[in-house]
Tab-separated table of C-alpha atoms in Angstrom:
chain	number	residue	atom	x	y	z
A	1	MET	CA	44.316	112.089	25.270
A	2	HIS	CA	43.863	108.472	24.282
A	3	TYR	CA	40.523	107.693	22.628
A	4	ARG	CA	39.068	106.783	19.251
A	5	GLU	CA	37.598	109.635	17.212
A	6	MET	CA	34.846	109.332	14.630
A	7	ASP	CA	34.137	111.501	11.608
A	8	PHE	CA	31.125	113.350	12.961
A	9	ARG	CA	31.180	116.938	14.220
A	10	PHE	CA	29.190	117.939	17.281
A	11	PRO	CA	27.332	121.186	16.498
A	12	LYS	CA	26.542	123.903	19.013
A	13	LEU	CA	23.109	123.219	20.507
A	14	ARG	CA	21.282	126.497	20.981
A	15	SER	CA	17.654	125.383	20.818
A	16	ARG	CA	15.548	122.317	21.499
A	17	GLU	CA	15.054	121.764	17.780
A	18	SER	CA	18.802	121.988	17.078
A	19	ALA	CA	19.364	119.316	19.754
A	20	HIS	CA	16.642	117.118	18.274
A	21	GLN	CA	18.094	117.497	14.790
A	22	PHE	CA	21.566	116.567	16.051
A	23	PHE	CA	20.241	113.296	17.483
A	24	ARG	CA	18.286	112.510	14.310
A	25	GLU	CA	21.378	113.002	12.138
A	26	LEU	CA	23.708	111.119	14.514
A	27	MET	CA	21.449	108.066	14.797
A	28	THR	CA	20.844	108.042	11.047
A	29	ALA	CA	24.598	108.062	10.390
A	30	TYR	CA	25.389	105.530	13.138
A	31	PRO	CA	22.245	103.463	13.898
A	32	ASP	CA	24.168	100.981	16.085
A	33	ILE	CA	24.931	103.575	18.777
A	34	SER	CA	23.785	102.307	22.178
A	35	ASP	CA	25.043	105.053	24.520
A	36	ILE	CA	25.933	108.742	24.273
A	37	ASP	CA	27.785	110.702	26.984
A	38	PHE	CA	28.111	114.481	27.234
A	39	GLN	CA	30.445	116.132	29.748
A	40	THR	CA	31.241	119.821	30.114
A	41	ARG	CA	34.503	120.782	28.328
A	42	HIS	CA	34.935	117.360	26.718
A	43	PRO	CA	33.918	115.917	23.338
A	44	PRO	CA	30.743	113.809	23.336
A	45	MET	CA	31.439	110.063	23.512
A	46	VAL	CA	29.331	107.380	21.837
A	47	GLN	CA	29.357	103.613	22.309
A	48	ILE	CA	28.942	101.170	19.408
A	49	HIS	CA	29.057	97.420	20.116
A	50	GLY	CA	30.939	98.056	23.361
A	51	LYS	CA	33.564	100.378	21.807
A	52	ARG	CA	33.666	104.094	22.630
A	53	PHE	CA	34.350	106.894	20.153
A	54	ALA	CA	34.636	110.675	20.524
A	55	LEU	CA	32.777	113.079	18.271
A	56	GLN	CA	34.613	116.123	16.974
A	57	GLY	CA	33.942	119.252	19.015
A	58	GLU	CA	33.491	120.082	22.688
A	59	VAL	CA	30.465	120.362	24.964
A	60	ASP	CA	29.947	123.728	26.707
A	61	GLU	CA	27.529	124.907	29.403
A	62	SER	CA	25.032	126.129	26.825
A	63	ASP	CA	24.917	122.703	25.164
A	64	ILE	CA	24.258	121.081	28.551
A	65	LEU	CA	21.377	123.436	29.354
A	66	THR	CA	19.854	122.877	25.921
A	67	LEU	CA	20.029	119.108	26.386
A	68	ILE	CA	18.356	119.343	29.809
A	69	ASN	CA	15.683	121.688	28.496
A	70	SER	CA	15.012	119.215	25.675
A	71	CYS	CA	13.488	116.941	28.335
A	72	PHE	CA	11.467	119.571	30.200
A	73	SER	CA	9.012	122.300	29.297
A	74	HIS	CA	10.102	124.267	32.400
A	75	GLN	CA	13.196	124.721	34.577
A	76	THR	CA	12.489	121.997	37.155
A	77	GLY	CA	15.227	119.728	35.880
A	78	LYS	CA	17.873	122.425	35.937
A	79	GLY	CA	16.805	123.482	39.436
A	80	ASP	CA	17.022	119.938	40.789
A	81	LEU	CA	20.488	119.530	39.328
A	82	HIS	CA	22.077	122.791	40.486
A	83	ASN	CA	20.091	123.790	43.564
A	84	GLU	CA	18.999	120.499	45.126
A	85	ARG	CA	22.067	118.498	44.006
A	86	LEU	CA	19.764	115.809	42.634
A	87	GLY	CA	20.351	113.760	39.512
A	88	ILE	CA	17.856	113.878	36.653
A	89	ASN	CA	16.416	110.568	35.449
A	90	THR	CA	13.861	110.711	32.674
A	91	ILE	CA	13.195	109.893	29.022
A	92	LEU	CA	14.257	112.083	26.105
A	93	ALA	CA	11.720	111.599	23.306
A	94	ILE	CA	12.416	113.143	19.892
A	95	PRO	CA	9.663	113.211	17.239
A	96	LEU	CA	10.504	111.630	13.891
A	97	GLY	CA	7.147	112.245	12.226
A	98	GLY	CA	3.829	110.460	12.467
A	99	ASN	CA	3.804	108.079	15.422
A	100	ASP	CA	7.567	107.457	15.310
A	101	TRP	CA	9.897	108.620	18.071
A	102	LEU	CA	13.601	108.492	18.842
A	103	ARG	CA	13.825	107.650	22.559
A	104	PHE	CA	16.681	107.665	25.067
A	105	ARG	CA	16.930	106.999	28.767
A	106	PHE	CA	18.351	110.271	30.141
A	107	ASN	CA	20.514	110.747	33.242
A	108	ALA	CA	22.272	113.961	34.290
A	109	VAL	CA	24.455	114.549	37.369
A	110	LEU	CA	26.842	117.237	38.559
A	111	CYS	CA	30.549	116.406	38.360
A	112	GLN	CA	33.918	118.053	38.808
A	113	LEU	CA	34.426	120.737	36.162
A	114	PRO	CA	37.345	119.538	34.006
A	115	GLY	CA	40.338	121.872	34.251
A	116	ALA	CA	39.058	123.691	37.347
A	117	GLY	CA	41.254	123.852	40.450
A	118	ARG	CA	38.401	124.142	42.950
A	119	ASN	CA	36.579	120.965	43.973
A	120	ASP	CA	33.268	122.828	44.150
A	121	ALA	CA	33.482	123.959	40.499
A	122	SER	CA	30.707	121.953	38.870
A	123	GLY	CA	30.312	120.586	35.406
A	124	VAL	CA	27.613	118.182	34.241
A	125	GLN	CA	27.695	114.710	32.745
A	126	ILE	CA	24.671	113.560	30.744
A	127	SER	CA	24.363	109.862	29.898
A	128	LEU	CA	21.889	108.646	27.280
A	129	ARG	CA	20.897	105.040	26.583
A	130	TYR	CA	19.158	104.428	23.251
A	131	ILE	CA	15.821	102.605	23.481
A	132	PRO	CA	14.936	100.843	20.205
A	133	SER	CA	11.423	101.445	18.916
A	134	LEU	CA	11.095	97.788	17.891
A	135	LEU	CA	10.641	95.345	20.739
A	136	PRO	CA	13.538	92.858	20.988
A	137	ASP	CA	13.053	89.282	19.792
A	138	TRP	CA	14.208	86.536	22.178
A	139	ARG	CA	15.819	84.591	19.320
A	140	GLN	CA	17.979	87.556	18.296
A	141	LEU	CA	19.100	87.955	21.911
A	142	GLY	CA	20.230	84.334	22.071
A	143	ILE	CA	17.788	83.359	24.820
A	144	PRO	CA	17.520	79.542	24.768
A	145	GLU	CA	14.130	78.170	23.740
A	146	ALA	CA	13.949	76.019	26.879
A	147	LEU	CA	14.413	79.129	29.010
A	148	ILE	CA	11.794	81.254	27.233
A	149	ARG	CA	9.382	78.304	27.375
A	150	ASP	CA	9.765	77.667	31.109
A	151	VAL	CA	9.966	81.246	32.385
A	152	TRP	CA	6.200	81.479	32.987
A	153	TYR	CA	4.695	80.704	36.396
A	154	PRO	CA	1.277	81.387	37.945
A	155	ASP	CA	2.961	83.375	40.741
A	156	GLY	CA	6.336	84.221	42.243
A	157	ILE	CA	9.260	86.354	41.065
A	158	VAL	CA	11.353	85.953	37.918
A	159	LEU	CA	14.500	88.034	38.292
A	160	VAL	CA	16.857	89.190	35.514
A	161	THR	CA	20.162	90.425	36.934
A	162	GLY	CA	23.429	91.869	35.694
A	163	PRO	CA	25.677	94.918	35.944
A	164	THR	CA	24.741	98.290	34.465
A	165	GLY	CA	24.405	98.118	30.686
A	166	SER	CA	24.142	94.331	30.526
A	167	GLY	CA	20.800	94.268	28.704
A	168	LYS	CA	18.556	93.307	31.633
A	169	THR	CA	15.636	95.471	30.516
A	170	THR	CA	16.067	94.300	26.919
A	171	THR	CA	15.895	90.645	27.976
A	172	LEU	CA	12.805	91.360	30.065
A	173	ALA	CA	11.182	93.157	27.122
A	174	ALA	CA	11.852	90.181	24.837
A	175	MET	CA	10.170	87.870	27.342
A	176	ILE	CA	7.115	90.095	27.612
A	177	ARG	CA	6.921	90.377	23.834
A	178	HIS	CA	6.933	86.568	23.680
A	179	ALA	CA	4.063	86.493	26.199
A	180	LEU	CA	2.070	89.004	24.158
A	181	GLU	CA	2.701	87.676	20.654
A	182	GLU	CA	3.698	84.001	20.723
A	183	ASN	CA	2.695	82.113	23.852
A	184	GLU	CA	-0.797	80.696	23.339
A	185	GLU	CA	-1.020	79.613	26.980
A	186	LEU	CA	-0.793	83.286	28.005
A	187	VAL	CA	-3.270	84.660	25.459
A	188	ASP	CA	-5.736	85.559	28.237
A	189	HIS	CA	-3.124	87.134	30.520
A	190	LYS	CA	-3.438	90.774	31.508
A	191	ILE	CA	-0.094	92.486	32.182
A	192	ILE	CA	0.574	95.729	34.037
A	193	THR	CA	3.885	97.481	34.676
A	194	ALA	CA	5.411	99.895	37.176
A	195	GLU	CA	8.573	101.481	35.767
A	196	SER	CA	10.832	104.433	36.498
A	197	PRO	CA	11.130	105.482	33.754
A	198	ILE	CA	9.138	103.604	31.105
A	199	GLU	CA	11.631	102.358	28.521
A	200	PHE	CA	10.257	99.954	25.896
A	201	LEU	CA	6.744	100.774	24.655
A	202	TYR	CA	4.568	97.696	24.070
A	203	ASN	CA	1.454	99.279	22.500
A	204	HIS	CA	-0.683	96.188	23.043
A	205	PRO	CA	-4.250	95.954	24.426
A	206	ARG	CA	-3.261	93.318	27.015
A	207	ILE	CA	-0.596	95.450	28.704
A	208	SER	CA	-0.793	98.764	30.567
A	209	GLN	CA	2.371	100.672	31.512
A	210	SER	CA	2.627	103.104	34.441
A	211	GLN	CA	5.557	105.289	35.451
A	212	VAL	CA	6.618	106.127	39.008
A	213	PRO	CA	6.160	108.955	39.979
A	214	SER	CA	4.446	110.391	36.868
A	215	HIS	CA	1.430	108.048	36.896
A	216	LEU	CA	1.724	106.569	40.400
A	217	ARG	CA	3.276	108.735	43.113
A	218	GLU	CA	4.917	105.903	45.102
A	219	TRP	CA	5.979	102.322	44.378
A	220	TYR	CA	3.636	100.827	46.965
A	221	LEU	CA	0.673	102.367	45.112
A	222	SER	CA	1.414	100.135	42.133
A	223	ASN	CA	0.652	97.144	44.347
A	224	VAL	CA	-2.407	98.766	45.916
A	225	GLU	CA	-3.835	99.561	42.486
A	226	ALA	CA	-2.823	96.166	41.082
A	227	MET	CA	-5.181	94.465	43.529
A	228	ARG	CA	-8.029	96.465	41.981
A	229	ARG	CA	-7.027	95.798	38.364
A	230	ASN	CA	-6.930	91.978	38.366
A	231	PRO	CA	-3.676	91.424	36.428
A	232	ASP	CA	-2.083	88.042	35.816
A	233	MET	CA	1.454	89.379	35.494
A	234	ILE	CA	3.212	92.461	36.876
A	235	MET	CA	6.461	93.854	35.506
A	236	ILE	CA	8.446	96.074	37.884
A	237	GLY	CA	11.260	97.839	36.060
A	238	GLU	CA	13.900	97.479	38.770
A	239	LEU	CA	14.183	96.478	42.422
A	240	ARG	CA	16.225	99.421	43.628
A	241	ASP	CA	15.064	100.051	47.217
A	242	ARG	CA	13.031	98.676	50.129
A	243	GLU	CA	9.788	99.972	48.717
A	244	SER	CA	10.112	98.376	45.282
A	245	ILE	CA	11.361	95.082	46.799
A	246	ARG	CA	8.414	94.919	49.204
A	247	THR	CA	6.059	95.710	46.323
A	248	ALA	CA	7.413	92.781	44.290
A	249	ILE	CA	7.229	90.311	47.184
A	250	GLU	CA	3.706	91.319	48.182
A	251	ALA	CA	2.481	91.113	44.588
A	252	SER	CA	3.992	87.647	44.151
A	253	MET	CA	2.411	86.440	47.387
A	254	THR	CA	-1.045	87.519	46.238
A	255	GLY	CA	-1.028	85.207	43.240
A	256	HIS	CA	0.777	87.227	40.573
A	257	LEU	CA	3.837	86.517	38.470
A	258	VAL	CA	6.292	89.385	38.952
A	259	MET	CA	9.059	89.962	36.411
A	260	THR	CA	11.762	92.425	37.369
A	261	THR	CA	15.495	93.274	37.384
A	262	VAL	CA	18.244	94.010	39.893
A	263	HIS	CA	21.885	95.093	39.630
A	264	VAL	CA	23.961	92.063	40.613
A	265	THR	CA	26.371	89.986	38.521
A	266	TYR	CA	25.787	86.442	39.783
A	267	VAL	CA	22.685	84.372	40.494
A	268	SER	CA	24.226	83.437	43.843
A	269	ASP	CA	24.350	87.070	45.004
A	270	ALA	CA	20.764	88.040	44.129
A	271	VAL	CA	19.145	87.181	47.467
A	272	SER	CA	21.812	88.860	49.612
A	273	ARG	CA	21.715	91.933	47.361
A	274	LEU	CA	17.979	92.342	47.967
A	275	VAL	CA	18.236	91.639	51.705
A	276	LYS	CA	20.892	94.367	52.121
A	277	ALA	CA	18.173	96.958	51.551
A	278	PHE	CA	16.692	96.050	54.947
A	279	SER	CA	17.818	96.394	58.554
A	280	ALA	CA	19.527	93.591	60.459
A	281	GLU	CA	16.302	93.012	62.398
A	282	GLU	CA	14.289	92.620	59.191
A	283	ALA	CA	16.876	90.537	57.313
A	284	PRO	CA	15.875	87.002	58.470
A	285	ALA	CA	12.201	87.482	57.601
A	286	MET	CA	13.019	89.169	54.291
A	287	THR	CA	15.432	86.367	53.349
A	288	ALA	CA	12.673	83.820	53.902
A	289	ASP	CA	10.124	85.909	51.966
A	290	ILE	CA	12.491	86.412	49.019
A	291	LEU	CA	13.409	82.723	48.843
A	292	GLU	CA	9.743	81.753	49.053
A	293	ALA	CA	8.908	84.114	46.172
A	294	LEU	CA	11.775	83.270	43.789
A	295	ARG	CA	11.021	81.047	40.804
A	296	LEU	CA	13.877	81.844	38.409
A	297	VAL	CA	16.988	84.040	38.451
A	298	ILE	CA	18.805	84.819	35.197
A	299	ALA	CA	22.152	86.630	35.393
A	300	GLN	CA	23.852	88.022	32.314
A	301	ARG	CA	26.656	90.214	31.072
A	302	LEU	CA	27.581	91.417	27.586
A	303	VAL	CA	30.894	90.576	25.890
A	304	ILE	CA	32.310	91.288	22.447
A	305	GLY	CA	31.405	88.440	20.097
A	306	ALA	CA	33.395	86.935	17.238
A	307	ASP	CA	31.620	89.257	14.760
A	308	GLY	CA	32.484	92.396	16.755
A	309	ARG	CA	28.964	92.769	18.122
A	310	ARG	CA	28.034	92.248	21.743
A	311	VAL	CA	26.637	88.903	22.835
A	312	ALA	CA	25.071	87.965	26.172
A	313	VAL	CA	26.637	85.260	28.318
A	314	ARG	CA	24.190	84.008	30.932
A	315	GLU	CA	23.698	81.777	33.920
A	316	TRP	CA	20.375	80.810	35.477
A	317	LEU	CA	18.737	78.745	38.177
A	318	PHE	CA	15.146	77.590	38.643
A	319	PHE	CA	14.111	77.634	42.306
A	320	ASP	CA	11.710	74.734	42.859
A	321	ARG	CA	9.919	74.187	46.170
A	322	ALA	CA	12.396	71.614	47.493
A	323	MET	CA	15.360	73.869	46.712
A	324	ARG	CA	13.716	76.852	48.391
A	325	ARG	CA	13.079	74.822	51.529
A	326	THR	CA	16.688	73.606	51.572
A	327	LEU	CA	18.071	77.134	51.160
A	328	MET	CA	15.882	78.471	53.964
A	329	ARG	CA	17.800	76.246	56.378
A	330	VAL	CA	21.189	77.630	55.295
A	331	PRO	CA	22.815	80.245	57.591
A	332	PRO	CA	22.789	83.703	55.926
A	333	VAL	CA	26.591	83.859	55.785
A	334	ASP	CA	26.651	80.657	53.696
A	335	LEU	CA	23.653	81.387	51.463
A	336	ALA	CA	25.536	82.728	48.427
A	337	THR	CA	27.842	79.692	48.436
A	338	ALA	CA	24.884	77.325	48.738
A	339	ILE	CA	23.086	78.989	45.821
A	340	GLN	CA	26.247	78.846	43.681
A	341	GLU	CA	26.456	75.104	44.344
A	342	GLN	CA	22.879	74.782	43.108
A	343	VAL	CA	23.781	76.753	39.953
A	344	ASP	CA	26.735	74.428	39.301
A	345	HIS	CA	24.789	71.206	39.870
A	346	LYS	CA	21.173	71.961	38.943
A	347	GLY	CA	21.316	75.205	36.986
A	348	HIS	CA	23.175	76.570	33.983
A	349	SER	CA	26.444	78.331	34.836
A	350	TYR	CA	28.341	81.121	33.083
A	351	ARG	CA	31.066	78.558	32.340
A	352	THR	CA	28.631	76.220	30.611
A	353	ASN	CA	27.152	79.053	28.568
A	354	ALA	CA	30.611	80.355	27.610
A	355	ASP	CA	31.568	76.857	26.418
A	356	GLN	CA	28.395	76.718	24.303
A	357	LEU	CA	29.049	80.146	22.779
A	358	LEU	CA	32.605	79.098	21.891
A	359	ALA	CA	31.424	75.839	20.295
A	360	ALA	CA	28.853	77.764	18.246
A	361	GLY	CA	31.483	80.252	17.027
A	362	ARG	CA	29.742	83.153	18.768
A	363	ILE	CA	32.873	84.114	20.737
A	364	THR	CA	36.602	83.681	20.101
A	365	PRO	CA	38.889	81.449	22.215
A	366	GLN	CA	40.514	84.613	23.587
A	367	ARG	CA	37.132	85.998	24.678
A	368	HIS	CA	36.215	82.611	26.160
A	369	ASN	CA	39.363	82.679	28.303
A	370	TYR	CA	38.593	86.277	29.305
A	371	ILE	CA	35.106	85.256	30.465
A	372	LEU	CA	36.372	82.286	32.472
A	373	ARG	CA	39.012	84.404	34.221
A	374	GLY	CA	36.169	86.388	35.724
A	375	PHE	CA	34.831	83.290	37.474
A	376	ASP	CA	38.061	81.856	38.877
């Protein structure tokens, strides 16, 4: 098999504490790990600055069950996975002593059992995403000062988009940290969140974080309760379905700034991606509502930088009132093209950002060409 191997042996995990100790030792030895994957009958794989490496050793069924049980005090997770054919999405929190924790976003799904001839022979893949305990700083993420300065509105939706693993939640966390710690104009702002699951922990008296369904049973309840809590800003972790999209639009239309994320690569595709969650009959009204609510869309992806670390390349577009009115008159089939034209003429495109990163020495000429090929 073709993969890189690192000098770290995966031990057999036979108890919750042995699993916790494995993660403590692994992250101490390799603190730049961002992702860890476990799959039955394969070695664990870790990702460091976009490169994947295999640990020594192989994952068996017992290891998988121990990892799942590390997240639960009962067998609910295992039952959902094997009996209900549901994925598990939660947070794995490992105590480090005192108030310090090692935290990962945890996902587990059934998959084909490697080496088995029958298609119904099931293994499990577990994917972990490391969540740093320190909130990200916008300067370290390369967010332009003009962007962080102008991201704040009295109402509407600010959307951070990108493919899986592109740092959307990290960018959003850096913006909220800026609002909490640096922006004097927002010193009186109260912030609430609805997340599934809660990732970054803010630990600040001006922000309250709630998890769906642990703290609020349904997404719409976050909006119902928000009206009773008098927030200035609402962060919704991700717009993933009709319910969360409606929640964001309704909150923005009642005088709140909503900051959220969605899985789409380009600014131009954000509106159509959200509208696809609704029926054909609902689509025209939802398109108008989404356009009316949008204030800023930031799209980003991560590439390998000149120093071997990952760097974000971004594009963005501010949606002012005149632009929103113009776009509302565009036929739905032409909307993505019309928005892309606005990005090219009034926004900041991926091409422009890639040119800036090259000029600053953040990416190599080869990586610059690789980025541009994706937009031809």
